[in-house]
PDB file of C-alpha atoms in Angstrom:
ATOM      1  CA  MET B  29      96.471  47.935  93.012  1.00  0.00           C
ATOM      2  CA  ARG B  30      96.906  51.952  92.375  1.00  0.00           C
ATOM      3  CA  GLY B  31      96.904  54.094  95.113  1.00  0.00           C
ATOM      4  CA  THR B  32      94.348  57.235  95.133  1.00  0.00           C
ATOM      5  CA  GLN B  33      97.398  59.275  94.450  1.00  0.00           C
ATOM      6  CA  TYR B  34      96.097  57.944  90.146  1.00  0.00           C
ATOM      7  CA  LEU B  35      92.697  59.324  91.332  1.00  0.00           C
ATOM      8  CA  HIS B  36      91.807  62.826  90.101  1.00  0.00           C
ATOM      9  CA  PRO B  37      92.697  64.949  92.890  1.00  0.00           C
ATOM     10  CA  TYR B  38      88.866  65.912  94.240  1.00  0.00           C
ATOM     11  CA  MET B  39      87.970  62.170  93.867  1.00  0.00           C
ATOM     12  CA  LYS B  40      91.073  61.230  95.972  1.00  0.00           C
ATOM     13  CA  GLN B  41      90.307  63.608  98.747  1.00  0.00           C
ATOM     14  CA  LYS B  42      87.033  61.890  98.869  1.00  0.00           C
ATOM     15  CA  ALA B  43      89.234  58.361  98.562  1.00  0.00           C
ATOM     16  CA  ASP B  44      90.714  59.505 101.750  1.00  0.00           C
ATOM     17  CA  GLU B  45      87.962  61.118 103.322  1.00  0.00           C
ATOM     18  CA  LEU B  46      85.968  57.882 103.383  1.00  0.00           C
ATOM     19  CA  VAL B  47      88.952  55.690 104.464  1.00  0.00           C
ATOM     20  CA  SER B  48      89.574  58.217 107.268  1.00  0.00           C
ATOM     21  CA  SER B  49      85.525  58.621 108.021  1.00  0.00           C
ATOM     22  CA  CYS B  50      85.453  54.495 108.340  1.00  0.00           C
ATOM     23  CA  GLU B  51      88.159  54.257 110.633  1.00  0.00           C
ATOM     24  CA  LYS B  52      86.531  56.690 112.990  1.00  0.00           C
ATOM     25  CA  SER B  53      82.880  54.508 112.878  1.00  0.00           C
ATOM     26  CA  GLY B  54      85.519  51.159 113.618  1.00  0.00           C
ATOM     27  CA  LEU B  55      85.180  50.056 109.880  1.00  0.00           C
ATOM     28  CA  LYS B  56      88.520  49.787 108.719  1.00  0.00           C
ATOM     29  CA  ILE B  57      88.770  49.616 104.643  1.00  0.00           C
ATOM     30  CA  LYS B  58      91.338  49.530 102.166  1.00  0.00           C
ATOM     31  CA  ILE B  59      91.172  50.882  98.683  1.00  0.00           C
ATOM     32  CA  THR B  60      91.624  48.425  96.207  1.00  0.00           C
ATOM     33  CA  ASP B  61      91.389  49.437  92.393  1.00  0.00           C
ATOM     34  CA  THR B  62      91.437  53.242  91.174  1.00  0.00           C
ATOM     35  CA  TRP B  63      91.753  54.817  87.279  1.00  0.00           C
ATOM     36  CA  ARG B  64      92.168  51.842  84.677  1.00  0.00           C
ATOM     37  CA  THR B  65      93.856  51.826  81.322  1.00  0.00           C
ATOM     38  CA  LYS B  66      92.016  51.157  78.738  1.00  0.00           C
ATOM     39  CA  ALA B  67      93.452  47.358  78.221  1.00  0.00           C
ATOM     40  CA  GLU B  68      92.375  46.964  81.941  1.00  0.00           C
ATOM     41  CA  GLN B  69      89.163  48.232  81.848  1.00  0.00           C
ATOM     42  CA  ASN B  70      88.498  45.253  78.456  1.00  0.00           C
ATOM     43  CA  ASN B  71      89.888  43.163  80.078  1.00  0.00           C
ATOM     44  CA  ILE B  72      87.558  42.815  82.987  1.00  0.00           C
ATOM     45  CA  PRO B  73      85.386  39.972  82.351  1.00  0.00           C
ATOM     46  CA  SER B  74      81.701  40.290  81.928  1.00  0.00           C
ATOM     47  CA  THR B  75      80.635  39.137  84.871  1.00  0.00           C
ATOM     48  CA  ASN B  76      82.087  41.780  86.891  1.00  0.00           C
ATOM     49  CA  THR B  77      80.802  45.054  84.630  1.00  0.00           C
ATOM     50  CA  GLN B  78      79.092  46.353  82.814  1.00  0.00           C
ATOM     51  CA  VAL B  79      80.925  48.395  80.326  1.00  0.00           C
ATOM     52  CA  GLY B  80      84.440  48.660  78.633  1.00  0.00           C
ATOM     53  CA  TYR B  81      86.926  51.650  77.908  1.00  0.00           C
ATOM     54  CA  PRO B  82      86.266  54.556  78.210  1.00  0.00           C
ATOM     55  CA  TYR B  83      82.506  54.199  79.813  1.00  0.00           C
ATOM     56  CA  SER B  84      83.698  53.518  83.104  1.00  0.00           C
ATOM     57  CA  TYR B  85      84.058  55.937  86.021  1.00  0.00           C
ATOM     58  CA  HIS B  86      87.681  53.752  86.710  1.00  0.00           C
ATOM     59  CA  CYS B  87      88.801  54.812  83.352  1.00  0.00           C
ATOM     60  CA  TRP B  88      88.184  58.951  84.099  1.00  0.00           C
ATOM     61  CA  GLY B  89      89.546  58.166  87.662  1.00  0.00           C
ATOM     62  CA  ILE B  90      86.677  58.789  89.668  1.00  0.00           C
ATOM     63  CA  ALA B  91      86.398  55.577  91.176  1.00  0.00           C
ATOM     64  CA  PHE B  92      87.312  53.407  93.088  1.00  0.00           C
ATOM     65  CA  ASP B  93      86.847  50.133  95.312  1.00  0.00           C
ATOM     66  CA  ILE B  94      87.347  48.916  98.420  1.00  0.00           C
ATOM     67  CA  CYS B  95      88.096  45.990 100.585  1.00  0.00           C
ATOM     68  CA  ARG B  96      87.589  44.852 103.974  1.00  0.00           C
ATOM     69  CA  ASN B  97      90.801  45.709 106.495  1.00  0.00           C
ATOM     70  CA  ASP B  98      90.022  44.496 109.511  1.00  0.00           C
ATOM     71  CA  GLY B  99      91.418  40.313 109.645  1.00  0.00           C
ATOM     72  CA  LYS B 100      88.405  39.312 108.006  1.00  0.00           C
ATOM     73  CA  GLU B 101      88.083  37.826 104.178  1.00  0.00           C
ATOM     74  CA  ALA B 102      88.031  40.485 102.360  1.00  0.00           C
ATOM     75  CA  TYR B 103      84.472  40.967 101.159  1.00  0.00           C
ATOM     76  CA  TYR B 104      82.542  39.064 103.642  1.00  0.00           C
ATOM     77  CA  ASP B 105      79.426  40.825 103.921  1.00  0.00           C
ATOM     78  CA  VAL B 106      77.699  38.787 106.658  1.00  0.00           C
ATOM     79  CA  ASP B 107      77.335  41.319 109.057  1.00  0.00           C
ATOM     80  CA  GLY B 108      76.293  43.879 106.765  1.00  0.00           C
ATOM     81  CA  PHE B 109      80.134  45.965 106.409  1.00  0.00           C
ATOM     82  CA  PHE B 110      79.864  47.365 102.962  1.00  0.00           C
ATOM     83  CA  ALA B 111      76.059  48.954 103.650  1.00  0.00           C
ATOM     84  CA  LYS B 112      77.345  50.834 106.193  1.00  0.00           C
ATOM     85  CA  VAL B 113      80.058  51.861 104.344  1.00  0.00           C
ATOM     86  CA  GLY B 114      78.242  52.704 101.279  1.00  0.00           C
ATOM     87  CA  LYS B 115      76.135  55.067 103.815  1.00  0.00           C
ATOM     88  CA  ILE B 116      79.484  57.016 105.088  1.00  0.00           C
ATOM     89  CA  ALA B 117      80.255  57.215 101.846  1.00  0.00           C
ATOM     90  CA  ASN B 118      76.798  58.624 100.228  1.00  0.00           C
ATOM     91  CA  SER B 119      77.213  61.384 103.430  1.00  0.00           C
ATOM     92  CA  ILE B 120      80.413  62.430 102.173  1.00  0.00           C
ATOM     93  CA  GLY B 121      79.161  63.111  98.478  1.00  0.00           C
ATOM     94  CA  LEU B 122      80.104  59.725  97.166  1.00  0.00           C
ATOM     95  CA  ASP B 123      77.651  56.956  94.539  1.00  0.00           C
ATOM     96  CA  TRP B 124      77.767  53.860  96.446  1.00  0.00           C
ATOM     97  CA  GLY B 125      77.716  50.392  93.726  1.00  0.00           C
ATOM     98  CA  GLY B 126      75.430  49.183  96.056  1.00  0.00           C
ATOM     99  CA  ASN B 127      72.413  51.008  95.878  1.00  0.00           C
ATOM    100  CA  LEU B 128      73.412  53.318  92.365  1.00  0.00           C
ATOM    101  CA  TRP B 129      71.941  50.524  89.926  1.00  0.00           C
ATOM    102  CA  THR B 130      68.575  48.331  89.998  1.00  0.00           C
ATOM    103  CA  ASP B 131      70.174  45.304  87.625  1.00  0.00           C
ATOM    104  CA  PHE B 132      74.042  45.574  88.883  1.00  0.00           C
ATOM    105  CA  ILE B 133      74.855  45.834  92.663  1.00  0.00           C
ATOM    106  CA  ASP B 134      78.916  46.685  92.882  1.00  0.00           C
ATOM    107  CA  LYS B 135      79.360  46.883  97.208  1.00  0.00           C
ATOM    108  CA  PRO B 136      82.934  47.759  96.660  1.00  0.00           C
ATOM    109  CA  HIS B 137      82.736  50.352  94.297  1.00  0.00           C
ATOM    110  CA  PHE B 138      82.685  54.054  94.530  1.00  0.00           C
ATOM    111  CA  GLN B 139      82.306  56.841  92.321  1.00  0.00           C
ATOM    112  CA  THR B 140      81.516  60.335  91.688  1.00  0.00           C
ATOM    113  CA  SER B 141      79.244  61.792  89.063  1.00  0.00           C
ATOM    114  CA  ASN B 142      80.315  65.021  89.695  1.00  0.00           C
ATOM    115  CA  PHE B 143      81.749  65.957  86.651  1.00  0.00           C
ATOM    116  CA  GLY B 144      78.940  64.341  84.584  1.00  0.00           C
ATOM    117  CA  THR B 145      78.481  60.606  82.498  1.00  0.00           C
ATOM    118  CA  PRO B 146      81.164  58.674  80.836  1.00  0.00           C
ATOM    119  CA  LYS B 147      79.089  60.013  77.719  1.00  0.00           C
ATOM    120  CA  GLN B 148      79.044  63.790  78.689  1.00  0.00           C
ATOM    121  CA  LEU B 149      83.146  63.460  79.820  1.00  0.00           C
ATOM    122  CA  ILE B 150      83.428  61.763  75.927  1.00  0.00           C
ATOM    123  CA  LYS B 151      81.364  64.734  75.109  1.00  0.00           C
ATOM    124  CA  LYS B 152      83.469  67.370  76.835  1.00  0.00           C
ATOM    125  CA  TYR B 153      87.244  65.957  76.397  1.00  0.00           C
ATOM    126  CA  GLY B 154      87.108  63.499  73.741  1.00  0.00           C
ATOM    127  CA  THR B 155      89.438  60.853  75.763  1.00  0.00           C
ATOM    128  CA  PRO B 156      90.089  59.988  79.597  1.00  0.00           C
ATOM    129  CA  GLU B 157      93.877  61.147  78.853  1.00  0.00           C
ATOM    130  CA  LYS B 158      92.526  64.455  77.863  1.00  0.00           C
ATOM    131  CA  PHE B 159      90.476  64.534  80.871  1.00  0.00           C
ATOM    132  CA  LYS B 160      93.478  63.499  82.852  1.00  0.00           C
ATOM    133  CA  ALA B 161      95.398  66.455  81.288  1.00  0.00           C
ATOM    134  CA  THR B 162      93.076  68.684  83.288  1.00  0.00           C
ATOM    135  CA  TRP B 163      94.073  67.682  86.573  1.00  0.00           C
ATOM    136  CA  GLY B 164      96.997  69.909  87.196  1.00  0.00           C
ATOM    137  CA  ARG B 165      94.079  72.765  86.826  1.00  0.00           C
ATOM    138  CA  VAL B 166      92.354  70.872  89.665  1.00  0.00           C
ATOM    139  CA  GLU B 167      89.218  71.431  88.179  1.00  0.00           C
ATOM    140  CA  THR B 168      86.929  70.974  91.230  1.00  0.00           C
ATOM    141  CA  PRO B 169      83.223  69.898  90.332  1.00  0.00           C
ATOM    142  CA  LYS B 170      80.134  71.929  90.760  1.00  0.00           C
ATOM    143  CA  GLN B 171      78.259  71.146  93.955  1.00  0.00           C
ATOM    144  CA  PRO B 172      74.760  69.999  93.700  1.00  0.00           C
ATOM    145  CA  ILE B 173      72.002  73.350  93.896  1.00  0.00           C
ATOM    146  CA  LYS B 174      70.946  73.693  97.545  1.00  0.00           C
ATOM    147  CA  LYS B 175      66.880  74.092  96.347  1.00  0.00           C
ATOM    148  CA  SER B 176      65.543  75.749  99.814  1.00  0.00           C
ATOM    149  CA  GLU B 177      61.755  76.345 100.454  1.00  0.00           C
ATOM    150  CA  ASN B 178      62.200  80.289  99.465  1.00  0.00           C
ATOM    151  CA  TYR B 179      64.268  78.604  96.463  1.00  0.00           C
ATOM    152  CA  HIS B 180      61.064  77.155  95.394  1.00  0.00           C
ATOM    153  CA  LYS B 181      58.766  79.775  96.157  1.00  0.00           C
ATOM    154  CA  VAL B 182      60.426  82.447  94.140  1.00  0.00           C
ATOM    155  CA  GLN B 183      61.064  79.857  90.888  1.00  0.00           C
ATOM    156  CA  ALA B 184      56.946  79.615  90.750  1.00  0.00           C
ATOM    157  CA  GLN B 185      55.545  82.697  92.073  1.00  0.00           C
ATOM    158  CA  PHE B 186      57.822  84.698  89.176  1.00  0.00           C
ATOM    159  CA  LYS B 187      57.614  81.612  86.680  1.00  0.00           C
ATOM    160  CA  LEU B 188      61.726  81.959  86.942  1.00  0.00           C
ATOM    161  CA  GLY B 189      63.803  79.570  84.766  1.00  0.00           C
ATOM    162  CA  ASP B 190      66.601  76.811  85.821  1.00  0.00           C
ATOM    163  CA  ALA B 191      69.332  77.845  84.317  1.00  0.00           C
ATOM    164  CA  THR B 192      68.227  81.580  86.184  1.00  0.00           C
ATOM    165  CA  MET B 193      67.344  80.514  89.523  1.00  0.00           C
ATOM    166  CA  ALA B 194      70.959  78.327  89.443  1.00  0.00           C
ATOM    167  CA  TYR B 195      72.226  81.675  88.837  1.00  0.00           C
ATOM    168  CA  LEU B 196      70.391  82.793  91.762  1.00  0.00           C
ATOM    169  CA  ALA B 197      71.336  80.230  93.635  1.00  0.00           C
ATOM    170  CA  GLU B 198      75.710  80.635  93.402  1.00  0.00           C
ATOM    171  CA  PHE B 199      75.191  84.149  95.356  1.00  0.00           C
ATOM    172  CA  LYS B 200      76.803  84.028  98.189  1.00  0.00           C
ATOM    173  CA  TYR B 201      73.681  85.447 100.280  1.00  0.00           C
ATOM    174  CA  SER B 202      71.075  83.273  97.726  1.00  0.00           C
ATOM    175  CA  GLU B 203      68.806  83.164 100.838  1.00  0.00           C
ATOM    176  CA  ALA B 204      68.939  86.711 101.309  1.00  0.00           C
ATOM    177  CA  LEU B 205      67.757  87.270  98.000  1.00  0.00           C
ATOM    178  CA  PHE B 206      65.059  85.003  97.639  1.00  0.00           C
ATOM    179  CA  GLU B 207      63.133  86.444 100.905  1.00  0.00           C
ATOM    180  CA  ALA B 208      64.252  89.535  99.598  1.00  0.00           C
ATOM    181  CA  PHE B 209      62.030  88.972  96.164  1.00  0.00           C
ATOM    182  CA  LEU B 210      59.212  87.077  98.225  1.00  0.00           C
ATOM    183  CA  THR B 211      58.552  90.530 100.468  1.00  0.00           C
ATOM    184  CA  LYS B 212      59.184  92.661  97.688  1.00  0.00           C
ATOM    185  CA  LYS B 213      62.336  94.310  99.664  1.00  0.00           C
ATOM    186  CA  PRO B 214      65.008  96.919  98.224  1.00  0.00           C
ATOM    187  CA  LEU B 215      68.214  95.090  97.225  1.00  0.00           C
ATOM    188  CA  SER B 216      71.262  96.393  98.194  1.00  0.00           C
ATOM    189  CA  GLU B 217      73.486  97.995  95.870  1.00  0.00           C
ATOM    190  CA  ASP B 218      75.637  94.628  95.838  1.00  0.00           C
ATOM    191  CA  THR B 219      73.115  92.296  95.192  1.00  0.00           C
ATOM    192  CA  LYS B 220      71.354  93.961  92.435  1.00  0.00           C
ATOM    193  CA  LYS B 221      74.814  94.473  90.751  1.00  0.00           C
ATOM    194  CA  TYR B 222      74.819  90.669  91.015  1.00  0.00           C
ATOM    195  CA  VAL B 223      71.700  90.346  89.382  1.00  0.00           C
ATOM    196  CA  LEU B 224      71.729  93.070  86.445  1.00  0.00           C
ATOM    197  CA  SER B 225      75.540  91.016  85.758  1.00  0.00           C
ATOM    198  CA  TYR B 226      73.152  88.394  84.922  1.00  0.00           C
ATOM    199  CA  LYS B 227      72.250  88.784  81.238  1.00  0.00           C
ATOM    200  CA  PHE B 228      68.481  88.308  81.710  1.00  0.00           C
ATOM    201  CA  GLY B 229      69.525  90.113  85.137  1.00  0.00           C
ATOM    202  CA  LYS B 230      66.823  93.601  84.442  1.00  0.00           C
ATOM    203  CA  ASP B 231      64.005  90.687  83.197  1.00  0.00           C
ATOM    204  CA  VAL B 232      64.082  89.196  86.919  1.00  0.00           C
ATOM    205  CA  LEU B 233      64.507  92.486  88.684  1.00  0.00           C
ATOM    206  CA  ASP B 234      61.442  93.358  86.479  1.00  0.00           C
ATOM    207  CA  ARG B 235      59.411  90.435  87.167  1.00  0.00           C
ATOM    208  CA  VAL B 236      59.812  90.425  90.402  1.00  0.00           C
ATOM    209  CA  TYR B 237      59.418  94.157  91.528  1.00  0.00           C
ATOM    210  CA  GLY B 238      57.704  95.507  88.348  1.00  0.00           C
ATOM    211  CA  GLY B 239      59.111  97.095  85.559  1.00  0.00           C
TER     212      GLY B 239
END
């Protein structure tokens, strides 16, 4: 068994958070598996995994497995133990193998897709080893964009693309920005500067306020 120190720093923090959150809810769990080598992944029986190296999130250090740690059989689940853990995992931003796929149930498994799928990681880094070499820089994954009601209104009313909306949503006061767009309220100099720093910023302002 490898501990959470073998995970990507972001995933280690999430794994430790899950253990702590479960403890507070009376659910004692133990991390049983984290990062896997090529040989380890390829030696897992096909009945226990869907993929070989490097298509498992374990190979990239962004997945881990657990078992019970409360004195009962490690994978005893008549009491719905793993679904309770899975609900907590989902609430802190982790994917749970118990509801992640329709054709394969893996209740002890947890991962994050915030860095992309293995195919996307391969395209970006080539190998898990090269991805691991970036960990010292602690690459933090982008959090999902919060698409509020005003976000959708602005996009629909001014016909702005997803990339443009993503840029606007990253602004510290994005909700105030969206509200200003919808009410035609003049922007502060700092807000206007932020919008204009985007390559299509002038076009955005022309659409909203008339060019």
